Amino acid sequence: MNAPAKDALVLFMPSGRRGRFPLGTTVLDAGRSLGVYIESVCGGRGICGRCQIQVTEGEFAKHQITSAASHLSPFTETESLYVSKRGELEGRRLSCTATILGDLVVDVPQDVQINRQIVRKRAETRTIERDPATQLCYVEVEEPDMEKPLGDTDRLLRALAEQWRLQSPLIDLHLLPKVQKILREGEWKVTAAVHHEHGRPVVVALWPGLHNFACGIAVDIGSTTIACHLSSLLSGRTLASAGAPNPQIRFGEDLMSRVSYVMMNPDGRQAMTTAVRNAIAVLIGKVCGEAEISPDEILECVFVGNPIMHHLFLGIDPTELGGAPFALAVSEALHFKGSELGLPVNEGARVYTLPCIAGHVGADAAGATLAEGPHRGDEITLLVDVGTNAEIVLGNRDRLVAASSPTGPAFEGAEISSGQRAAPGAIERVRIDPETLEPRLKIIGSDHWSDEPEFLEAAESLGVTGICGSAIIEVMGELFLAGVIDEDGVIDGSLAAKSDRIVQTGRTWAYVLWRSGQPGSNREIRILQTDVRAIQLAKAALYAGVRLLMDKLGIDHVDRIKLAGAFGNYIDPKYALIIGLVPDCPLDKVAGVGNAAGTGARMALLNKGYRAEIESLVRRIEKIETAMEPRFQEHFVSAMAFPNKVESFPNLAASVPLPARKSAGDGADGSPRRRGRARRGLE
Amino acid sequence: MNAPAKDALVLFMPSGRRGRFPLGTTVLDAGRSLGVYIESVCGGRGICGRCQIQVTEGEFAKHQITSAASHLSPFTETESLYVSKRGELEGRRLSCTATILGDLVVDVPQDVQINRQIVRKRAETRTIERDPATQLCYVEVEEPDMEKPLGDTDRLLRALAEQWRLQSPLIDLHLLPKVQKILREGEWKVTAAVHHEHGRPVVVALWPGLHNFACGIAVDIGSTTIACHLSSLLSGRTLASAGAPNPQIRFGEDLMSRVSYVMMNPDGRQAMTTAVRNAIAVLIGKVCGEAEISPDEILECVFVGNPIMHHLFLGIDPTELGGAPFALAVSEALHFKGSELGLPVNEGARVYTLPCIAGHVGADAAGATLAEGPHRGDEITLLVDVGTNAEIVLGNRDRLVAASSPTGPAFEGAEISSGQRAAPGAIERVRIDPETLEPRLKIIGSDHWSDEPEFLEAAESLGVTGICGSAIIEVMGELFLAGVIDEDGVIDGSLAAKSDRIVQTGRTWAYVLWRSGQPGSNREIRILQTDVRAIQLAKAALYAGVRLLMDKLGIDHVDRIKLAGAFGNYIDPKYALIIGLVPDCPLDKVAGVGNAAGTGARMALLNKGYRAEIESLVRRIEKIETAMEPRFQEHFVSAMAFPNKVESFPNLAASVPLPARKSAGDGADGSPRRRGRARRGLE
């Protein structure tokens, strides 16, 4: 016979943390003492219902724990009262009142799932343990007493210190005029929003009674689009999302033209700061409207963006980022009040911006790195955010390097004769028959290929207006696979004999991707030699940057490639490999990862641990300035070819029949002859 | 023969701190290592000239140090350069470059002398060691480097951390847009204003190059008058002072009528907050104009005021202070930004408000306590700030108690038939001949007594308009000494037979203090029985409060009495004793101490150590709520008599011939009969 146990083994899932606790300990206390994050607004009074957990019956041999629901105390009076007021717990228990009677496996429900399916259309989801920088703390405050004339605010702060173990809490000035009224309205029971920053807890908002709701926003300020997500800080659920074009576009399409605008116009910086802040204010109104909450419920705001967006949002002149040495005004993460930026959120709401990695590798790249976590694994991961500037992070848990490459706007459809933004009518998919050289294509707004009868109707109503970014990559890849362009990117004029798709334009040749079927219309969408050259320049710049980072790490292949951003999300990884945008890699290890920057922002919103993680990570990322590296130019020239002349592509070759190289054996040399050819191509 | 010493004994004056240092140590380093505050903006580069010290020749047997100027290194090149650029050092040395060669006595010049002569007309001056919460730090910042893309701001903060040993400095958001321009303008040499608060240093202002100037203001918000002093944070010198009436007077003369105004008017609180902040803004403009500096140089602001002024200034509704339990919205010291209050000072300037002691014992009383320091000595000190509410602090280093007493506005001339504010024409001094009962008096605006021929001219041009606060005390004292009023405060009508100054007014008698000499004018200034009663009530309230505190401490006498505030400054201590306003005390130990609250504010401005001192002191002061104490009423009734019936006045009697008591032996009993009489006097 065993003597009755005096303590019990408790395992918390999904974190896997475990420990022994005296019988009678509440599950909440046990979890917290192990550092398991269990939300609780009321501080264990059984009224907020946030600390729910679940205990499953059965044996857990794997965990060496025989768990049974009977190892948890029976349903308590507090729980009955809670159920009578707030509704069923549906098999869950309130961990602040349920106590440990024997070995247990406790499931902490993770309502927080940053569901990537929505953004990326792939199955991976991730569970984020919550630990937001702002927490709600319900307290009972002593009433004033003439014998002890401590101020009402001081008694509130003392109650917080005692009941929530907060060290010397402070309070925002804007609350001082409201404290007395709120305390009396709540009959000396109030809920404080406490923000933790720089080591000192600060009361940033206050409500009478129990206030069981708190929100935050995560915003990705892209140069083209601004995306805003509203999340509950308590459940972690995303309540609403909205996006809008960045209104700075009217000052300049790409980043550098916006910097020029600031340099040329005395009020340019102010105008762009106002524009982006107003757009964000509108988005905040939109997500709040959609979720039917007051903007006053927003207590935390996290922002990411490339360095120029980051600076303009903060009211900083980005001129220094326009030229060497590309000095950031500030690179570290920043904390301030929403009111300092005029954001229409709770007056005490706090703002956090992720750190910038380098002059052209911004807080958005930091967010993407945080979300994709190359630093968490052993695989050498290449993370690329493709835009006007490509932001590149490469490495694994041991070492990370980062750089930006001046790809220019070709990938976004600019500098391409028929290029356009993604919009209905834009060509988004292309296939070219290697025998007949006839194309098949799809346009945005129709699900049908152009050889299906339904396509014509869509084409007539939408028009076939141009080629969007992702299709440009595809058409180049298909032209290369079909032999229309050779490895040096030259359109083969001799094929004009075989197909009327090959036409002469001045001294070079072009490929006719689309001809209007309308009688009397001679509208055509052509791929010109200059278009091929523009893509060659852009992809060579990106590849050279990646290659430089690989040189730094002394590696000749990568284990995994993640393409972030809208562009990275829509391009077919196969074509990225075929045109040599990225180094060779097994096709199933290359994937678009959607708005990883935004995901990183949401992580920093929901858990302050991620803030510490990205801040210390950014400090240790080694930054490479491509413009400073002599080898960049060398890699760049060699990477002009399709796929390129820097490396062979065994993984790619295994899945796609690549055309034979013109001169096998000298693929990787970048010999003067080839360089000369490549350069001529630029003229 | 002695072996040559390897180190030397150095004594710093006036602090008296001493230590041994290796030869060759700079005097600055030696001083700092002992905690001696020596200002330095340039951090030891010999360019700011702030770290001047003086070494006197001669033997200092008392200090056991044989000091000689030759024990200091010869004039250095740095000093020569400084002199060539900035002018003579006049016998002083730059402690950052002068090194120790032997035993030394070092004088640290204390330009900071809060010269009380100006305010108080007495000789005491006090030296305050400076250690302001905001310091200027000149730094040289690394230029940006593409290889190490840390932001400009981050490099600035790192330079501050390294060159000034600051732990993890932060920076204000408002500076971020300016940092890059300032760094380049100063060619990577800048001066940062660093504010220390809550343990983290924060950069609050930034200038290109060496910025060798920083100011602060100390403001005492009185219910009647607002006083503002502008001081250099570097030298401690007061650069300008200005005062203005508190514009809230138009909402209510006294504190309680202002609270009522807030209660009756929905916008009352806002109107009064705006009024006081605007008045302070005007005063800031005035002192800056007088000192010929930009308000942008103001980096620190310290405020004191009674609880209602304190709350209204901060935008807090003072309604709760209008009734029991007199709950302060906030009692502890507060820190925030000037910009949060809309003050016209540097955008990064910080504001500090001293703590309030209790519901009616405010930050002004805390300031006065800090300035007068009853807690620093062994003497039992009574510190009284006389106003509509008297704020009373009593005790010594062992124990301090505090209370407020509802004296009402009689001491300010209100409730007195001929009372008026101090203004030209007001009677300010009174003497009454005990034989003839004829008065002599002086009016504000004339140096002559009324029995001098020059007086008439002044009386004709200014008029004799009323009696100001300090003279009310004096006339009561003189009437008592002359036997016109008895110890119960009754005007003796039988004296009408002896003097036509005694006249009947209805059922009581009055004393004619002034008769116009103008033919045809029958203007008189009379002291009515009701005036005597009003003063009896006010002085009894104050005395009863003091007595209650004495009871708490279990003492029957005090060693020293300090009368703070404008009223305390102008009344003759002798008359304060004669009418029994304060307990008996040797006359030479009773003194007015002027605007002690303002002095305390200046101390907190110039040395953050005083902030810590008053904060911890206020926490340990025992607060007595007079309204809660049953003995208050008892003391109050007994204290109605002149001087009063609570105690005998041996010290007073030794210097002033007091009238014989009507009934010797029952002076201290407050018997029903006497109480009844005193009460009737109130009817």
XYZ file of N, CA and C in Angstrom, chain B residues 239-407:
507
model
N 17.873 83.510 -12.115
C 18.069 84.460 -13.200
C 16.964 85.505 -13.239
N 15.794 85.131 -12.799
C 14.675 86.081 -12.793
C 13.550 85.504 -11.947
N 12.734 86.398 -11.391
C 11.557 85.984 -10.631
C 10.400 86.875 -11.032
N 9.212 86.318 -10.998
C 8.027 87.130 -11.298
C 6.835 86.547 -10.570
N 5.883 87.397 -10.274
C 4.666 86.947 -9.612
C 3.458 87.554 -10.281
N 2.336 86.935 -10.106
C 1.092 87.454 -10.674
C -0.062 86.958 -9.816
N -1.158 87.710 -9.787
C -2.323 87.210 -9.054
C -2.838 85.934 -9.706
N -3.343 85.025 -8.900
C -3.948 83.827 -9.453
C -5.283 84.198 -10.101
N -5.398 83.996 -11.414
C -6.611 84.458 -12.108
C -7.858 83.665 -11.708
N -7.651 82.583 -10.955
C -8.816 81.833 -10.479
C -9.638 82.642 -9.484
N -9.041 83.747 -9.004
C -9.756 84.575 -8.028
C -11.118 84.985 -8.568
N -11.212 85.150 -9.893
C -12.505 85.587 -10.425
C -13.573 84.490 -10.315
N -13.130 83.242 -10.056
C -14.101 82.161 -9.868
C -14.451 81.981 -8.385
N -13.634 82.563 -7.518
C -13.893 82.415 -6.085
C -12.696 82.938 -5.323
N -12.953 83.766 -4.298
C -11.858 84.364 -3.540
C -11.038 83.292 -2.841
N -11.745 82.430 -2.089
C -10.994 81.454 -1.312
C -11.137 80.072 -1.927
N -10.435 79.118 -1.349
C -10.356 77.777 -1.924
C -11.724 77.125 -2.021
N -12.494 77.205 -0.935
C -13.756 76.492 -0.918
C -14.750 77.062 -1.925
N -14.660 78.371 -2.150
C -15.593 78.925 -3.130
C -15.193 78.485 -4.544
N -13.897 78.161 -4.728
C -13.493 77.626 -6.038
C -13.976 76.185 -6.212
N -13.899 75.423 -5.142
C -14.429 74.057 -5.213
C -15.929 74.120 -5.525
N -16.629 75.042 -4.855
C -18.064 75.192 -5.118
C -18.295 75.546 -6.579
N -17.449 76.424 -7.108
C -17.614 76.830 -8.508
C -17.531 75.615 -9.426
N -16.587 74.732 -9.125
C -16.450 73.508 -9.941
C -17.712 72.657 -9.814
N -18.231 72.581 -8.594
C -19.403 71.740 -8.373
C -20.639 72.302 -9.068
N -20.715 73.614 -9.185
C -21.905 74.249 -9.745
C -21.821 74.410 -11.264
N -20.605 74.425 -11.814
C -20.457 74.718 -13.241
C -19.812 73.555 -13.975
N -20.488 73.035 -14.987
C -19.957 71.864 -15.702
C -18.553 72.122 -16.272
N -18.290 73.351 -16.702
C -16.976 73.623 -17.278
C -16.071 74.333 -16.284
N -16.471 74.354 -15.040
C -15.738 75.114 -14.038
C -14.320 74.628 -13.851
N -14.150 73.304 -13.785
C -12.820 72.757 -13.565
C -11.925 73.132 -14.738
N -12.427 72.913 -15.944
C -11.640 73.221 -17.140
C -11.279 74.704 -17.177
N -12.221 75.554 -16.847
C -11.973 76.999 -16.902
C -10.861 77.380 -15.925
N -10.895 76.792 -14.743
C -9.873 77.159 -13.749
C -8.519 76.576 -14.097
N -8.512 75.360 -14.661
C -7.247 74.767 -15.100
C -6.625 75.625 -16.194
N -7.449 76.010 -17.155
C -6.958 76.852 -18.243
C -6.437 78.176 -17.697
N -7.186 78.756 -16.770
C -6.790 80.056 -16.222
C -5.420 79.975 -15.555
N -5.207 78.958 -14.731
C -3.942 78.905 -13.995
C -2.793 78.544 -14.936
N -3.050 77.677 -15.894
C -1.976 77.334 -16.835
C -1.614 78.526 -17.713
N -2.619 79.284 -18.121
C -2.325 80.479 -18.921
C -1.512 81.476 -18.106
N -1.882 81.650 -16.852
C -1.145 82.607 -16.013
C 0.305 82.161 -15.860
N 0.498 80.851 -15.718
C 1.870 80.333 -15.591
C 2.624 80.551 -16.896
N 1.938 80.362 -18.013
C 2.585 80.585 -19.314
C 3.046 82.036 -19.430
N 2.202 82.945 -18.982
C 2.570 84.365 -19.042
C 3.779 84.630 -18.149
N 3.784 84.037 -16.956
C 4.914 84.224 -16.038
C 6.202 83.658 -16.633
N 6.087 82.520 -17.314
C 7.278 81.937 -17.937
C 7.820 82.905 -18.978
N 6.927 83.489 -19.774
C 7.353 84.486 -20.762
C 8.046 85.655 -20.081
N 7.499 86.050 -18.952
C 8.030 87.204 -18.233
C 9.442 86.931 -17.699
N 9.637 85.817 -17.019
C 10.976 85.551 -16.468
C 11.985 85.317 -17.594
N 11.546 84.693 -18.692
C 12.475 84.482 -19.810
C 12.850 85.818 -20.433
N 11.866 86.694 -20.552
C 12.131 88.019 -21.113
C 13.121 88.776 -20.239
N 12.892 88.723 -18.943
C 13.762 89.437 -18.016
C 15.188 88.893 -18.079
N 15.311 87.561 -18.181
C 16.647 86.947 -18.215
C 17.207 86.902 -19.635
N 16.389 87.347 -20.587
C 16.794 87.339 -21.998
C 17.218 85.949 -22.474
N 16.391 84.965 -22.179
C 16.650 83.621 -22.698
C 15.403 83.134 -23.422
N 15.594 82.121 -24.249
C 14.457 81.495 -24.925
C 13.814 80.491 -23.969
N 12.492 80.409 -23.974
C 11.810 79.417 -23.120
C 12.249 77.993 -23.461
N 12.830 77.836 -24.642
C 13.361 76.544 -25.055
C 14.507 76.070 -24.164
N 15.111 77.003 -23.424
C 16.208 76.620 -22.527
C 15.690 76.002 -21.240
N 14.396 76.099 -21.013
C 13.823 75.555 -19.767
C 13.610 74.051 -19.914
N 14.329 73.283 -19.102
C 14.289 71.827 -19.206
C 13.622 71.154 -18.013
N 13.512 71.879 -16.926
C 12.913 71.307 -15.718
C 11.931 72.305 -15.129
N 10.814 71.816 -14.655
C 9.813 72.663 -14.022
C 9.352 71.973 -12.747
N 9.341 72.706 -11.653
C 8.866 72.142 -10.386
C 7.695 72.990 -9.889
N 6.658 72.316 -9.439
C 5.461 73.023 -8.975
C 5.104 72.620 -7.554
N 4.707 73.616 -6.768
C 4.097 73.345 -5.465
C 2.795 74.127 -5.390
N 1.931 73.720 -4.498
C 0.666 74.407 -4.304
C -0.149 73.624 -3.300
N -1.163 74.264 -2.749
C -2.008 73.513 -1.826
C -2.796 72.475 -2.637
N -3.420 71.507 -1.976
C -4.032 70.403 -2.730
C -5.013 70.862 -3.805
N -5.782 71.897 -3.531
C -6.780 72.310 -4.523
C -6.104 72.984 -5.711
N -5.101 73.807 -5.460
C -4.334 74.416 -6.555
C -3.610 73.336 -7.367
N -3.029 72.390 -6.657
C -2.306 71.262 -7.248
C -3.235 70.477 -8.180
N -4.436 70.166 -7.686
C -5.375 69.388 -8.489
C -5.859 70.179 -9.704
N -6.218 71.433 -9.479
C -6.732 72.217 -10.603
C -5.657 72.426 -11.661
N -4.427 72.632 -11.234
C -3.328 72.786 -12.200
C -3.181 71.528 -13.050
N -3.338 70.364 -12.416
C -3.179 69.100 -13.141
C -4.442 68.695 -13.895
N -5.491 69.505 -13.797
C -6.716 69.174 -14.510
C -7.600 68.197 -13.755
N -7.393 68.104 -12.454
C -8.164 67.161 -11.640
C -9.282 67.907 -10.916
N -10.474 67.347 -10.942
C -11.614 67.917 -10.238
C -11.353 67.869 -8.726
N -11.387 69.019 -8.030
C -11.062 69.016 -6.596
C -12.281 68.758 -5.700
N -13.407 68.360 -6.308
C -14.644 68.238 -5.519
C -14.465 67.367 -4.276
N -13.744 66.264 -4.426
C -13.579 65.355 -3.281
C -12.880 66.030 -2.105
N -12.115 67.089 -2.394
C -11.415 67.792 -1.313
C -12.354 68.729 -0.574
N -13.586 68.875 -1.095
C -14.542 69.803 -0.500
C -15.286 69.216 0.691
N -15.173 67.911 0.904
C -15.888 67.309 2.036
C -15.174 66.064 2.520
N -15.559 65.625 3.737
C -14.938 64.423 4.304
C -15.159 63.253 3.348
N -14.232 62.314 3.197
C -12.947 62.251 3.917
C -11.821 63.033 3.240
N -12.147 64.077 2.466
C -11.110 64.941 1.867
C -10.079 64.132 1.068
N -10.602 63.244 0.200
C -9.701 62.337 -0.529
C -8.954 63.065 -1.638
N -7.657 63.056 -1.577
C -6.814 63.538 -2.667
C -6.955 62.580 -3.851
N -6.998 63.115 -5.053
C -6.977 62.233 -6.225
C -5.633 61.520 -6.285
N -4.585 62.250 -5.960
C -3.247 61.666 -5.960
C -2.414 62.433 -4.951
N -1.629 61.720 -4.174
C -0.837 62.408 -3.156
C 0.662 62.339 -3.419
N 1.123 61.285 -4.067
C 2.572 61.146 -4.258
C 3.095 62.187 -5.251
N 4.403 62.374 -5.270
C 5.053 63.243 -6.243
C 4.771 62.710 -7.644
N 4.700 63.613 -8.616
C 4.394 63.198 -9.990
C 5.454 63.713 -10.947
N 5.659 62.924 -11.987
C 6.584 63.301 -13.061
C 5.831 63.244 -14.379
N 6.000 64.241 -15.208
C 5.506 64.116 -16.577
C 6.200 65.134 -17.456
N 5.704 65.248 -18.689
C 6.335 66.158 -19.630
C 5.613 67.489 -19.620
N 6.368 68.567 -19.780
C 5.758 69.881 -19.865
C 4.753 69.954 -20.996
N 5.052 69.235 -22.077
C 4.161 69.281 -23.235
C 2.801 68.676 -22.902
N 2.762 67.754 -21.948
C 1.477 67.163 -21.570
C 0.575 68.192 -20.893
N 1.191 69.232 -20.348
C 0.412 70.276 -19.691
C 0.326 71.525 -20.559
N 0.928 71.458 -21.748
C 0.890 72.614 -22.638
C 1.741 73.778 -22.156
N 2.774 73.514 -21.358
C 3.624 74.606 -20.887
C 4.547 75.080 -22.013
N 4.736 76.382 -22.142
C 5.590 76.916 -23.209
C 7.070 76.832 -22.824
N 7.564 75.610 -22.738
C 8.969 75.376 -22.393
C 9.536 74.408 -23.431
N 10.774 73.990 -23.270
C 11.347 73.038 -24.209
C 10.423 71.826 -24.338
N 10.295 71.339 -25.574
C 9.345 70.245 -25.829
C 9.650 69.007 -24.972
N 10.922 68.860 -24.598
C 11.283 67.687 -23.805
C 11.345 67.969 -22.305
N 11.019 69.194 -21.907
C 11.146 69.571 -20.488
C 10.286 68.667 -19.612
N 10.799 68.365 -18.435
C 10.078 67.526 -17.493
C 9.494 68.350 -16.361
N 8.386 67.878 -15.874
C 7.687 68.539 -14.780
C 7.718 67.631 -13.565
N 7.906 68.240 -12.415
C 7.862 67.500 -11.161
C 6.938 68.257 -10.216
N 6.012 67.555 -9.591
C 5.218 68.189 -8.538
C 5.563 67.497 -7.231
N 5.769 68.303 -6.203
C 6.061 67.737 -4.885
C 4.830 66.986 -4.368
N 5.030 66.045 -3.479
C 3.887 65.289 -2.973
C 2.999 66.164 -2.077
N 1.727 65.783 -1.974
C 0.841 66.419 -0.997
C 0.909 65.590 0.285
N 0.784 66.267 1.406
C 0.892 65.570 2.688
C -0.461 64.988 3.087
N -1.525 65.764 2.917
C -2.875 65.273 3.259
C -3.886 66.127 2.511
N -5.160 65.823 2.719
C -6.228 66.484 1.973
C -6.185 68.001 2.023
N -5.700 68.562 3.123
C -5.574 70.010 3.182
C -4.176 70.456 3.559
N -3.239 69.560 3.425
C -1.838 69.915 3.669
C -1.093 69.521 2.394
N -0.777 70.525 1.600
C -0.429 70.259 0.214
C 1.040 70.169 -0.095
N 1.306 70.232 -1.405
C 2.671 70.210 -1.896
C 3.398 71.479 -1.470
N 2.631 72.542 -1.176
C 3.275 73.770 -0.690
C 3.843 73.527 0.711
N 3.059 72.839 1.541
C 3.558 72.521 2.886
C 4.749 71.568 2.789
N 4.696 70.652 1.820
C 5.839 69.755 1.627
C 7.073 70.573 1.241
N 6.889 71.552 0.354
C 8.001 72.409 -0.064
C 8.561 73.187 1.117
N 7.660 73.744 1.930
C 8.102 74.521 3.086
C 8.863 73.622 4.064
N 8.371 72.398 4.231
C 9.037 71.455 5.133
C 10.431 71.129 4.610
N 10.509 70.911 3.301
C 11.811 70.630 2.693
C 12.761 71.802 2.917
N 12.252 73.022 2.739
C 13.112 74.201 2.860
C 13.531 74.436 4.306
N 12.594 74.275 5.238
C 12.877 74.633 6.624
C 13.450 73.474 7.424
N 13.257 72.281 6.931
C 13.942 71.122 7.478
C 13.736 70.823 8.939
N 12.514 70.850 9.472
C 12.340 70.461 10.876
C 12.857 69.038 11.114
N 12.841 68.212 10.054
C 13.248 66.810 10.162
C 14.762 66.652 10.172
N 15.495 67.768 10.004
C 16.953 67.647 9.962
C 17.595 67.910 11.316
N 16.802 68.446 12.279
C 17.418 68.811 13.553
C 16.740 68.175 14.757
N 17.282 68.498 15.921
C 16.727 67.963 17.158
C 15.665 68.876 17.753
N 15.748 70.172 17.442
C 14.777 71.133 17.962
C 13.374 70.762 17.514
N 12.428 70.833 18.443
C 11.028 70.661 18.067
C 10.609 71.946 17.367
N 10.361 71.832 16.073
C 10.069 73.015 15.272
C 8.609 73.005 14.856
N 7.980 74.165 14.988
C 6.608 74.343 14.512
C 6.673 75.181 13.250
N 6.187 74.610 12.159
C 6.191 75.319 10.882
C 4.736 75.554 10.500
N 4.385 76.825 10.377
C 2.989 77.150 10.083
C 2.926 77.990 8.818
N 2.093 77.564 7.880
C 1.843 78.397 6.712
C 0.430 78.937 6.885
N 0.348 80.234 7.157
C -0.946 80.830 7.484
C -1.644 81.274 6.207
N -2.842 80.801 6.021
C -3.636 81.237 4.867
C -5.079 80.975 5.202
N -5.912 80.798 4.214
C -7.320 80.488 4.473
C -7.394 79.211 5.295
N -6.541 78.261 4.899
C -6.312 77.087 5.711
C -4.896 77.192 6.239
N -4.709 77.007 7.528
C -3.338 76.995 8.021
C -2.807 75.570 7.877
N -1.627 75.428 7.272
C -0.978 74.132 7.182
C 0.100 74.086 8.260
N 0.054 73.052 9.078
C 0.906 73.000 10.268
C 1.744 71.724 10.248
N 3.049 71.870 10.431
C 3.937 70.719 10.553
C 4.719 70.903 11.840
N 4.839 69.857 12.619
C 5.477 69.974 13.928
C 6.347 68.748 14.191
N 7.532 68.985 14.743
C 8.363 67.854 15.149
C 9.834 68.101 14.904
N 10.580 67.026 14.935
C 12.014 67.109 14.686
C 12.447 65.846 13.941
N 13.732 65.553 13.962
C 14.252 64.454 13.159
C 13.610 63.114 13.508
N 13.119 62.994 14.742
C 12.574 61.710 15.169
C 11.164 61.470 14.654
N 10.387 62.527 14.630
C 8.974 62.331 14.360
C 8.373 63.642 13.890
N 7.522 63.571 12.891
C 6.853 64.772 12.384
C 5.364 64.491 12.293
N 4.560 65.467 12.704
C 3.117 65.351 12.547
C 2.634 66.574 11.776
N 1.508 66.427 11.091
C 1.006 67.527 10.275
C -0.507 67.564 10.342
N -1.049 68.758 10.200
C -2.498 68.927 10.158
C -2.806 70.246 9.481
N -4.059 70.423 9.138
C -4.475 71.742 8.673
C -5.580 72.210 9.598
N -5.699 73.526 9.706
C -6.736 74.083 10.563
C -7.557 75.074 9.753
N -8.865 75.011 9.905
C -9.738 75.891 9.105
C -9.798 77.284 9.699
N -8.751 78.072 9.485
C -8.682 79.403 10.081
C -9.666 80.366 9.435
